[in-house]
Amino acid sequence: MAKKRSPLEKVDNFDRRKSKYGAIAAALTEVYGELDWSRNQDGMDELISCILSQSTNDTNRDRAFERLKSSYESWHAVRFAEIGELTDVIRPAGLANQKAPRIQDVLATIHDKAGEYSIDFLDELSIEEAKEWLVSLKGIGPKTAAIVLCFAYGRPAFPVDTHIYRVSKRIGFIPEKLSANDAHPVMEAIVPADDYYQFHIQLIQHGRDTCHARKPACERCAITRHCDYFADDALPQSSS
């Protein structure tokens, strides 16, 4: 049986792709400023918020999360809430019929494995062990695991969301056909660990402000000189 290739083995011209980082990071910092990591939520809050965020926008996620926290005094109460009631509470996040039982299942698994409703023990594990533990939870993938570890604990994990996946492909950090899951370790190999949080936020901001999904605003982009998408688009088209 052939050995499965690692994500980095699927990336051609890796050194060229990695060499883009310094100039792009400097340009985005000039536009969006420097960001310092600050812990806004603990691990459990971040994890449940991530579940609510699936297939919705930040506003709806935040509304649902605020309703959840104000409706229940503890994660124990959320776990044993009547499922119809919990579904109604988190309905602003969308897909509530799926997310309510998913949240209760995750809470049950965490309590069964950790003996409490806390995942702070992850901060004592190696980064790979912590990722593996999180993705063992039903419905939790590499993106959520990276968000929890990066945002709640300041650990060296680089989350790849929709904006980052799109922008990173256009810039040329990752190949066009590389999967989103495989993009996580590739971006972690490109970006210095101390910059994960800042660069993650900057790429998301750039995707929202400039590098839009349907029509990127290349005419006002600060990184066109380093962008493969712009270079390809700027090439003269051959006449038929």
XYZ file of C-alpha atoms in Angstrom:
240
model
C 0.000 0.000 0.000
C 1.364 3.395 -0.996
C 2.260 5.731 1.843
C -0.176 8.626 2.225
C 1.426 11.940 1.339
C 1.580 14.650 3.969
C -0.017 18.023 3.134
C 3.409 19.624 2.635
C 4.328 16.935 0.106
C 1.324 18.042 -1.959
C 2.667 21.598 -2.303
C 4.868 22.432 -5.269
C 7.384 25.292 -5.153
C 7.038 25.536 -1.381
C 10.084 27.772 -0.912
C 8.694 30.305 -3.393
C 5.330 30.272 -1.645
C 6.901 30.707 1.780
C 9.127 33.542 0.569
C 5.998 35.648 -0.019
C 5.218 35.849 3.671
C 7.527 38.635 4.864
C 6.506 41.275 2.338
C 2.804 40.408 2.573
C 2.801 40.449 6.369
C 4.495 43.861 6.365
C 2.006 45.257 3.843
C -1.043 43.953 5.724
C 0.301 45.264 9.023
C 0.641 48.680 7.390
C -3.018 48.518 6.358
C -4.620 46.869 9.390
C -2.109 47.611 12.153
C -0.426 45.308 14.639
C -2.589 42.995 16.695
C -1.760 41.515 20.076
C -3.291 38.245 21.184
C -5.745 38.664 24.010
C -7.865 35.949 25.544
C -11.497 37.027 25.199
C -13.152 33.680 25.930
C -12.126 30.532 27.745
C -11.788 27.247 25.912
C -15.331 26.041 26.500
C -16.873 29.326 25.388
C -14.712 29.328 22.262
C -15.564 25.722 21.424
C -19.334 26.112 21.777
C -19.220 29.440 19.945
C -17.435 27.684 17.078
C -20.180 25.067 16.869
C -22.760 27.856 16.690
C -20.724 29.596 13.980
C -20.936 26.702 11.539
C -22.725 27.756 8.330
C -23.713 31.182 9.620
C -22.262 34.669 10.058
C -20.629 36.249 13.115
C -23.689 38.334 14.008
C -26.028 35.327 14.155
C -23.421 33.284 16.042
C -23.008 36.008 18.648
C -26.766 36.429 19.100
C -27.195 32.711 19.659
C -24.232 32.500 22.018
C -25.481 35.416 24.137
C -28.929 33.788 24.355
C -27.324 30.486 25.359
C -25.192 32.016 28.126
C -28.065 34.104 29.493
C -30.525 31.186 29.424
C -28.415 28.612 31.288
C -26.315 29.030 34.408
C -23.824 26.272 33.582
C -22.665 23.860 30.879
C -24.270 21.119 32.977
C -27.616 22.872 32.524
C -27.044 23.144 28.769
C -26.172 19.455 28.513
C -29.364 18.353 30.245
C -31.685 21.003 28.829
C -34.820 19.859 27.058
C -33.719 19.574 23.443
C -36.642 21.568 22.032
C -35.964 24.409 24.433
C -32.233 24.466 23.632
C -33.028 24.425 19.933
C -35.217 27.512 20.326
C -32.563 29.308 22.380
C -29.854 28.924 19.715
C -32.154 29.316 16.722
C -30.546 32.639 15.616
C -27.425 30.671 14.644
C -29.338 28.624 12.082
C -29.372 24.824 11.729
C -30.473 24.737 15.373
C -31.979 21.256 15.035
C -28.467 19.966 14.242
C -26.432 22.215 16.505
C -28.421 21.674 19.724
C -27.829 17.893 19.916
C -24.252 18.409 18.696
C -23.559 20.788 21.584
C -25.065 18.372 24.104
C -23.076 15.475 22.653
C -19.831 17.457 22.861
C -20.565 18.486 26.455
C -21.312 14.877 27.421
C -18.077 13.642 25.818
C -15.980 16.344 27.479
C -17.432 15.532 30.912
C -17.003 11.794 30.377
C -13.374 12.185 29.326
C -12.250 15.085 31.535
C -14.532 14.686 34.548
C -15.674 18.310 34.278
C -16.961 20.833 31.764
C -13.538 22.263 31.008
C -10.905 21.746 28.338
C -8.187 23.804 30.035
C -6.141 20.619 30.361
C -5.459 20.949 26.624
C -3.018 23.733 27.423
C -0.801 21.135 29.121
C -0.716 18.831 26.095
C 1.527 19.139 23.080
C -0.083 21.073 20.243
C -0.534 17.896 18.180
C -2.062 16.002 21.107
C -4.426 18.899 21.788
C -5.528 19.045 18.145
C -6.056 15.283 18.065
C -8.169 15.419 21.228
C -10.389 18.170 19.889
C -11.009 16.590 16.487
C -12.001 13.372 18.262
C -15.153 15.221 19.363
C -18.117 14.621 17.080
C -18.568 17.472 14.610
C -15.240 19.153 15.424
C -12.750 19.520 12.573
C -9.257 20.987 12.131
C -10.522 24.559 11.740
C -12.441 24.585 15.021
C -9.569 22.860 16.823
C -7.134 25.499 15.572
C -9.467 28.369 16.511
C -9.914 27.067 20.058
C -6.193 26.522 20.588
C -5.124 29.800 18.988
C -7.808 32.120 20.336
C -8.526 30.639 23.776
C -5.022 29.500 24.694
C -2.627 31.398 22.457
C -1.204 28.105 21.192
C 0.620 27.847 17.840
C -2.231 26.758 15.587
C -3.266 28.538 12.397
C -7.012 28.331 11.621
C -8.016 28.338 7.952
C -11.547 29.632 7.453
C -13.341 30.467 4.194
C -11.707 33.886 3.824
C -8.195 32.619 4.562
C -8.591 29.633 2.251
C -9.674 31.884 -0.620
C -7.115 34.630 -0.050
C -4.248 32.191 0.520
C -4.960 30.422 -2.765
C -5.119 33.709 -4.654
C -1.889 34.987 -3.140
C -0.183 31.689 -3.904
C 0.564 30.459 -0.403
C -1.262 27.215 -1.176
C -2.025 25.413 -4.454
C -5.454 25.812 -5.997
C -6.452 22.173 -5.470
C -5.193 21.740 -1.911
C -8.061 20.975 0.472
C -8.991 23.311 3.305
C -8.026 20.670 5.883
C -4.594 20.229 4.292
C -4.140 24.010 4.200
C -3.829 24.200 8.001
C -0.389 22.543 8.322
C 0.843 24.277 5.164
C -0.013 27.729 6.501
C 1.563 26.754 9.832
C 4.771 25.963 7.943
C 4.686 29.289 6.072
C 3.784 31.689 8.884
C 6.075 32.078 11.945
C 4.322 30.693 15.027
C 4.493 34.006 16.884
C 2.529 35.623 14.048
C -0.292 33.071 13.754
C -2.909 35.116 15.586
C -2.073 38.441 13.936
C -1.738 37.096 10.397
C -4.908 35.037 10.738
C -6.911 38.124 11.681
C -5.246 40.252 9.000
C -6.028 37.745 6.233
C -9.652 37.519 7.350
C -9.913 41.317 7.364
C -8.334 41.489 3.923
C -10.790 38.916 2.616
C -13.730 40.905 3.968
C -12.487 44.347 2.939
C -10.694 43.790 -0.348
C -10.219 40.239 -1.613
C -13.939 39.499 -1.988
C -15.143 36.123 -3.169
C -16.951 37.261 -6.311
C -15.008 40.338 -7.336
C -11.760 41.159 -5.531
C -10.949 44.870 -5.392
C -7.460 44.476 -6.862
C -7.346 48.166 -7.816
C -6.969 49.113 -4.140
C -5.173 46.030 -2.825
C -1.896 46.565 -0.945
C -0.380 43.219 -1.940
C -0.981 42.902 -5.687
C 2.746 42.866 -6.443
C 3.038 39.617 -4.455
C -0.240 38.015 -5.594
C -0.378 35.156 -8.108
C -4.039 35.829 -8.903
C -3.322 39.441 -9.819
C -0.242 38.478 -11.844
C -2.213 35.912 -13.838
C -5.110 38.315 -14.355
C -2.736 41.060 -15.508
C -1.162 38.919 -18.234
C -2.158 40.044 -21.737
C -4.789 37.809 -23.249
C -3.964 36.221 -26.607
C -6.266 37.206 -29.444
C -8.175 34.491 -31.233
